[in-house]
């Protein structure tokens, strides 16, 4: 799996948008970009994923650069409950015996100020 | 809906004692199953994954082992715990998927293990 680079930490104010960047310059054509987040003392939870086109769901939006070497997770209005570590992960397409394992980096710790 | 359970939630064990952590998934069949651990700070380390009963792949050689005796049961074990085994252990599952697809992993609440 290709490597991702994220800032160690970011700060945001409550109810403001947050843009969390991720660089993945060695991404291959079949790698999906996944985002997970981990709230304190909990297991990670899935946020969003995409391949080439921008994606939206109820939690966030994912903006993928045209050359796919970077992406940005967008939280449209940060709340205090969004304070977490956000992980950007690349996943190749699966075959039966690969198991779809995730390789976690250090992630970005997002703090949200009221 | 699918649910993943882990127990115990917390555990304090002496060095050299055995370990058994259990993970079960409800509401799905033939899931892929995973054990991760997370030391103090960030970054999860994949320990084992399984694509079926009795099929275990090890990612990191150490004094831990995993078994999958039933379709939706995944067990993490050790014969003799080390101080360095103190960590937050997480089980996860994902749907079994066909070739060339992608999926989401769903994590359990975790077990916080302290070895003294």
mmCIF file of C-alpha atoms in Angstrom:
data_model
loop_
_atom_site.group_PDB
_atom_site.id
_atom_site.type_symbol
_atom_site.label_atom_id
_atom_site.label_comp_id
_atom_site.label_asym_id
_atom_site.label_seq_id
_atom_site.Cartn_x
_atom_site.Cartn_y
_atom_site.Cartn_z
ATOM 1 C CA UNK A 1 0.000 0.000 0.000
ATOM 2 C CA UNK A 2 1.259 3.480 -0.902
ATOM 3 C CA UNK A 3 2.144 5.942 1.850
ATOM 4 C CA UNK A 4 0.139 8.992 2.924
ATOM 5 C CA UNK A 5 1.341 12.190 4.589
ATOM 6 C CA UNK A 6 -0.842 14.248 6.913
ATOM 7 C CA UNK A 7 -0.182 17.155 9.286
ATOM 8 C CA UNK A 8 0.179 16.019 12.891
ATOM 9 C CA UNK A 9 -2.447 18.391 14.215
ATOM 10 C CA UNK A 10 -4.947 21.059 13.212
ATOM 11 C CA UNK A 11 -7.228 23.426 15.056
ATOM 12 C CA UNK A 12 -10.662 24.636 14.124
ATOM 13 C CA UNK A 13 -13.382 26.791 15.596
ATOM 14 C CA UNK A 14 -16.793 25.337 16.208
ATOM 15 C CA UNK A 15 -19.275 25.721 13.329
ATOM 16 C CA UNK A 16 -16.540 26.639 10.864
ATOM 17 C CA UNK A 17 -15.486 24.443 7.928
ATOM 18 C CA UNK A 18 -12.405 22.272 8.302
ATOM 19 C CA UNK A 19 -10.164 21.109 5.478
ATOM 20 C CA UNK A 20 -7.928 18.175 6.380
ATOM 21 C CA UNK A 21 -5.238 17.561 3.751
ATOM 22 C CA UNK A 22 -3.582 14.321 2.743
ATOM 23 C CA UNK A 23 -0.725 13.811 0.310
ATOM 24 C CA UNK A 24 -0.314 10.505 -1.498
ATOM 25 C CA UNK A 25 2.070 11.154 -4.357
ATOM 26 C CA UNK A 26 2.792 7.428 -4.962
ATOM 27 C CA UNK A 27 -0.852 6.428 -5.314
ATOM 28 C CA UNK A 28 -1.520 3.814 -7.963
ATOM 29 C CA UNK A 29 -4.380 3.856 -10.423
ATOM 30 C CA UNK A 30 -6.405 1.264 -8.492
ATOM 31 C CA UNK A 31 -5.923 2.691 -4.987
ATOM 32 C CA UNK A 32 -9.007 3.961 -3.221
ATOM 33 C CA UNK A 33 -8.640 6.836 -0.757
ATOM 34 C CA UNK A 34 -10.290 6.059 2.580
ATOM 35 C CA UNK A 35 -10.769 8.291 5.611
ATOM 36 C CA UNK A 36 -11.396 7.036 9.110
ATOM 37 C CA UNK A 37 -11.549 8.925 12.358
ATOM 38 C CA UNK A 38 -10.965 7.865 15.930
ATOM 39 C CA UNK A 39 -12.594 9.594 18.851
ATOM 40 C CA UNK A 40 -10.802 9.382 22.206
ATOM 41 C CA UNK A 41 -10.845 5.893 23.746
ATOM 42 C CA UNK A 42 -12.867 4.431 20.880
ATOM 43 C CA UNK A 43 -12.177 2.335 17.824
ATOM 44 C CA UNK A 44 -11.843 4.071 14.454
ATOM 45 C CA UNK A 45 -14.948 4.700 12.419
ATOM 46 C CA UNK A 46 -15.325 4.966 8.674
ATOM 47 C CA UNK A 47 -15.889 8.462 7.321
ATOM 48 C CA UNK A 48 -15.757 8.371 3.536
ATOM 49 C CA UNK A 49 -13.886 6.950 0.568
ATOM 50 C CA UNK A 50 -13.409 7.715 -3.111
ATOM 51 C CA UNK A 51 -11.442 6.814 -6.199
ATOM 52 C CA UNK A 52 -11.382 9.727 -8.644
ATOM 53 C CA UNK A 53 -14.485 11.858 -8.273
ATOM 54 C CA UNK A 54 -15.378 14.021 -5.311
ATOM 55 C CA UNK A 55 -17.689 12.304 -2.844
ATOM 56 C CA UNK A 56 -20.238 13.540 -0.345
ATOM 57 C CA UNK A 57 -22.021 11.795 2.482
ATOM 58 C CA UNK A 58 -23.786 12.817 5.661
ATOM 59 C CA UNK A 59 -20.524 13.060 7.591
ATOM 60 C CA UNK A 60 -18.168 14.830 5.222
ATOM 61 C CA UNK A 61 -17.018 15.542 1.684
ATOM 62 C CA UNK A 62 -13.915 14.218 -0.022
ATOM 63 C CA UNK A 63 -12.198 16.348 -2.629
ATOM 64 C CA UNK A 64 -9.686 14.465 -4.773
ATOM 65 C CA UNK A 65 -7.090 16.297 -6.854
ATOM 66 C CA UNK A 66 -7.205 15.734 -10.581
ATOM 67 C CA UNK A 67 -3.830 13.947 -10.541
ATOM 68 C CA UNK A 68 -4.979 12.003 -7.418
ATOM 69 C CA UNK A 69 -1.750 12.813 -5.604
ATOM 70 C CA UNK A 70 -3.592 14.588 -2.833
ATOM 71 C CA UNK A 71 -7.028 14.748 -1.292
ATOM 72 C CA UNK A 72 -8.874 16.829 1.271
ATOM 73 C CA UNK A 73 -11.476 15.769 3.789
ATOM 74 C CA UNK A 74 -13.970 18.558 4.356
ATOM 75 C CA UNK A 75 -16.111 18.883 7.450
ATOM 76 C CA UNK A 76 -18.598 21.567 6.528
ATOM 77 C CA UNK A 77 -19.395 22.740 10.058
ATOM 78 C CA UNK A 78 -17.124 21.449 12.780
ATOM 79 C CA UNK A 79 -18.697 20.526 16.094
ATOM 80 C CA UNK A 80 -17.035 19.665 19.377
ATOM 81 C CA UNK A 81 -17.889 16.028 18.654
ATOM 82 C CA UNK A 82 -15.669 16.133 15.569
ATOM 83 C CA UNK A 83 -12.539 16.409 17.715
ATOM 84 C CA UNK A 84 -10.673 13.226 16.809
ATOM 85 C CA UNK A 85 -7.678 11.795 14.992
ATOM 86 C CA UNK A 86 -8.373 11.593 11.260
ATOM 87 C CA UNK A 87 -6.608 8.959 9.189
ATOM 88 C CA UNK A 88 -6.141 9.023 5.427
ATOM 89 C CA UNK A 89 -5.505 5.522 4.072
ATOM 90 C CA UNK A 90 -4.937 4.102 0.601
ATOM 91 C CA UNK A 91 -6.499 0.773 -0.249
ATOM 92 C CA UNK A 92 -5.883 -1.259 -3.353
ATOM 93 C CA UNK A 93 -8.620 -3.314 -4.923
ATOM 94 C CA UNK A 94 -9.117 -6.592 -3.124
ATOM 95 C CA UNK A 95 -8.647 -10.167 -4.048
ATOM 96 C CA UNK A 96 -10.132 -12.985 -2.038
ATOM 97 C CA UNK A 97 -7.077 -13.857 -0.023
ATOM 98 C CA UNK A 98 -5.880 -10.319 0.709
ATOM 99 C CA UNK A 99 -8.413 -9.591 3.393
ATOM 100 C CA UNK A 100 -8.554 -5.888 2.674
ATOM 101 C CA UNK A 101 -6.195 -4.840 5.449
ATOM 102 C CA UNK A 102 -5.837 -1.165 6.388
ATOM 103 C CA UNK A 103 -2.431 0.394 6.980
ATOM 104 C CA UNK A 104 -2.827 3.276 9.437
ATOM 105 C CA UNK A 105 -0.397 6.179 9.611
ATOM 106 C CA UNK A 106 -0.208 8.699 12.445
ATOM 107 C CA UNK A 107 -3.163 10.747 11.259
ATOM 108 C CA UNK A 108 -4.120 14.352 12.026
ATOM 109 C CA UNK A 109 -5.367 15.241 15.480
ATOM 110 C CA UNK A 110 -8.174 17.763 15.055
ATOM 111 C CA UNK A 111 -9.105 19.957 17.984
ATOM 112 C CA UNK A 112 -12.258 22.061 17.873
ATOM 113 C CA UNK A 113 -12.551 25.207 19.954
ATOM 114 C CA UNK A 114 -15.943 26.445 21.126
ATOM 115 C CA UNK B 1 -27.879 -4.717 11.518
ATOM 116 C CA UNK B 2 -24.363 -5.873 12.228
ATOM 117 C CA UNK B 3 -22.721 -5.606 15.632
ATOM 118 C CA UNK B 4 -19.210 -6.326 16.828
ATOM 119 C CA UNK B 5 -18.425 -7.218 20.414
ATOM 120 C CA UNK B 6 -15.147 -7.355 22.255
ATOM 121 C CA UNK B 7 -14.410 -8.491 25.776
ATOM 122 C CA UNK B 8 -13.198 -7.779 28.216
ATOM 123 C CA UNK B 9 -13.216 -3.986 27.983
ATOM 124 C CA UNK B 10 -10.242 -3.651 30.289
ATOM 125 C CA UNK B 11 -7.753 -6.171 31.585
ATOM 126 C CA UNK B 12 -4.787 -6.065 33.949
ATOM 127 C CA UNK B 13 -2.484 -9.056 33.767
ATOM 128 C CA UNK B 14 0.902 -9.935 35.305
ATOM 129 C CA UNK B 15 3.946 -10.468 33.127
ATOM 130 C CA UNK B 16 4.216 -14.077 32.024
ATOM 131 C CA UNK B 17 0.507 -14.823 32.324
ATOM 132 C CA UNK B 18 -1.587 -16.061 29.377
ATOM 133 C CA UNK B 19 -4.007 -13.911 27.392
ATOM 134 C CA UNK B 20 -7.260 -14.532 25.596
ATOM 135 C CA UNK B 21 -9.246 -11.710 24.014
ATOM 136 C CA UNK B 22 -12.449 -12.511 22.211
ATOM 137 C CA UNK B 23 -14.246 -10.791 19.368
ATOM 138 C CA UNK B 24 -17.598 -11.776 17.903
ATOM 139 C CA UNK B 25 -19.631 -10.330 15.061
ATOM 140 C CA UNK B 26 -23.397 -10.567 14.707
ATOM 141 C CA UNK B 27 -25.648 -10.009 11.745
ATOM 142 C CA UNK B 28 -23.356 -11.056 8.911
ATOM 143 C CA UNK B 29 -21.818 -14.201 7.455
ATOM 144 C CA UNK B 30 -18.277 -14.997 6.374
ATOM 145 C CA UNK B 31 -16.809 -11.640 7.380
ATOM 146 C CA UNK B 32 -13.155 -10.730 7.074
ATOM 147 C CA UNK B 33 -11.828 -10.296 10.611
ATOM 148 C CA UNK B 34 -8.883 -8.269 11.897
ATOM 149 C CA UNK B 35 -6.891 -7.690 15.082
ATOM 150 C CA UNK B 36 -5.098 -4.363 15.506
ATOM 151 C CA UNK B 37 -3.304 -2.833 18.424
ATOM 152 C CA UNK B 38 -2.587 0.762 19.326
ATOM 153 C CA UNK B 39 0.121 1.714 21.779
ATOM 154 C CA UNK B 40 -0.013 5.011 23.654
ATOM 155 C CA UNK B 41 -0.435 7.787 21.107
ATOM 156 C CA UNK B 42 -1.732 7.246 17.612
ATOM 157 C CA UNK B 43 -1.307 4.774 14.776
ATOM 158 C CA UNK B 44 -2.893 1.343 14.630
ATOM 159 C CA UNK B 45 -0.776 -1.704 13.890
ATOM 160 C CA UNK B 46 -2.387 -4.623 12.092
ATOM 161 C CA UNK B 47 -1.593 -7.886 13.879
ATOM 162 C CA UNK B 48 -3.673 -10.587 12.177
ATOM 163 C CA UNK B 49 -6.421 -10.922 9.627
ATOM 164 C CA UNK B 50 -8.642 -13.794 8.590
ATOM 165 C CA UNK B 51 -10.712 -14.379 5.473
ATOM 166 C CA UNK B 52 -12.338 -17.584 6.731
ATOM 167 C CA UNK B 53 -12.521 -20.216 9.464
ATOM 168 C CA UNK B 54 -9.059 -21.489 10.309
ATOM 169 C CA UNK B 55 -7.386 -19.046 7.895
ATOM 170 C CA UNK B 56 -5.082 -16.651 9.730
ATOM 171 C CA UNK B 57 -2.512 -14.280 8.246
ATOM 172 C CA UNK B 58 0.077 -12.778 10.559
ATOM 173 C CA UNK B 59 1.429 -9.328 9.863
ATOM 174 C CA UNK B 60 3.879 -8.862 12.736
ATOM 175 C CA UNK B 61 5.891 -11.719 14.294
ATOM 176 C CA UNK B 62 5.642 -11.615 18.086
ATOM 177 C CA UNK B 63 4.411 -13.615 21.032
ATOM 178 C CA UNK B 64 0.765 -13.252 20.038
ATOM 179 C CA UNK B 65 -1.379 -15.657 18.039
ATOM 180 C CA UNK B 66 -4.889 -15.596 16.620
ATOM 181 C CA UNK B 67 -7.504 -18.216 15.938
ATOM 182 C CA UNK B 68 -10.877 -18.297 14.233
ATOM 183 C CA UNK B 69 -12.738 -21.325 15.551
ATOM 184 C CA UNK B 70 -16.116 -20.197 14.189
ATOM 185 C CA UNK B 71 -17.229 -18.016 11.304
ATOM 186 C CA UNK B 72 -17.891 -14.928 13.414
ATOM 187 C CA UNK B 73 -15.469 -15.477 16.280
ATOM 188 C CA UNK B 74 -11.894 -14.224 16.394
ATOM 189 C CA UNK B 75 -9.579 -14.822 19.344
ATOM 190 C CA UNK B 76 -6.268 -13.176 20.189
ATOM 191 C CA UNK B 77 -4.007 -15.169 22.499
ATOM 192 C CA UNK B 78 -0.645 -15.237 24.150
ATOM 193 C CA UNK B 79 1.024 -17.932 26.224
ATOM 194 C CA UNK B 80 3.199 -15.469 28.150
ATOM 195 C CA UNK B 81 2.550 -11.736 28.229
ATOM 196 C CA UNK B 82 5.360 -9.193 28.071
ATOM 197 C CA UNK B 83 5.363 -5.678 29.467
ATOM 198 C CA UNK B 84 5.461 -4.428 25.883
ATOM 199 C CA UNK B 85 2.109 -6.093 25.202
ATOM 200 C CA UNK B 86 0.345 -3.333 27.145
ATOM 201 C CA UNK B 87 -1.807 -1.676 24.517
ATOM 202 C CA UNK B 88 -5.299 -0.973 23.205
ATOM 203 C CA UNK B 89 -6.454 -3.979 21.172
ATOM 204 C CA UNK B 90 -9.071 -3.529 18.501
ATOM 205 C CA UNK B 91 -11.025 -6.083 16.513
ATOM 206 C CA UNK B 92 -12.614 -5.157 13.213
ATOM 207 C CA UNK B 93 -14.720 -6.821 10.540
ATOM 208 C CA UNK B 94 -15.476 -6.138 6.908
ATOM 209 C CA UNK B 95 -17.895 -7.776 4.494
ATOM 210 C CA UNK B 96 -16.494 -10.588 2.400
ATOM 211 C CA UNK B 97 -16.154 -9.133 -1.050
ATOM 212 C CA UNK B 98 -15.545 -10.488 -4.478
ATOM 213 C CA UNK B 99 -12.488 -9.804 -6.501
ATOM 214 C CA UNK B 100 -11.604 -6.190 -7.391
ATOM 215 C CA UNK B 101 -13.734 -4.377 -4.917
ATOM 216 C CA UNK B 102 -13.289 -2.193 -1.891
ATOM 217 C CA UNK B 103 -15.033 -2.163 1.439
ATOM 218 C CA UNK B 104 -15.319 -0.581 4.832
ATOM 219 C CA UNK B 105 -14.004 -1.901 8.125
ATOM 220 C CA UNK B 106 -16.068 -1.680 11.275
ATOM 221 C CA UNK B 107 -14.242 -1.580 14.569
ATOM 222 C CA UNK B 108 -15.205 -2.884 17.971
ATOM 223 C CA UNK B 109 -14.961 -0.899 21.211
ATOM 224 C CA UNK B 110 -11.516 -2.279 22.025
ATOM 225 C CA UNK B 111 -9.816 -3.911 25.010
ATOM 226 C CA UNK B 112 -7.340 -1.906 27.052
ATOM 227 C CA UNK B 113 -4.677 -4.321 28.297
ATOM 228 C CA UNK B 114 -2.172 -3.393 31.004
ATOM 229 C CA UNK B 115 0.635 -5.809 31.762
ATOM 230 C CA UNK B 116 2.324 -5.255 35.120
#
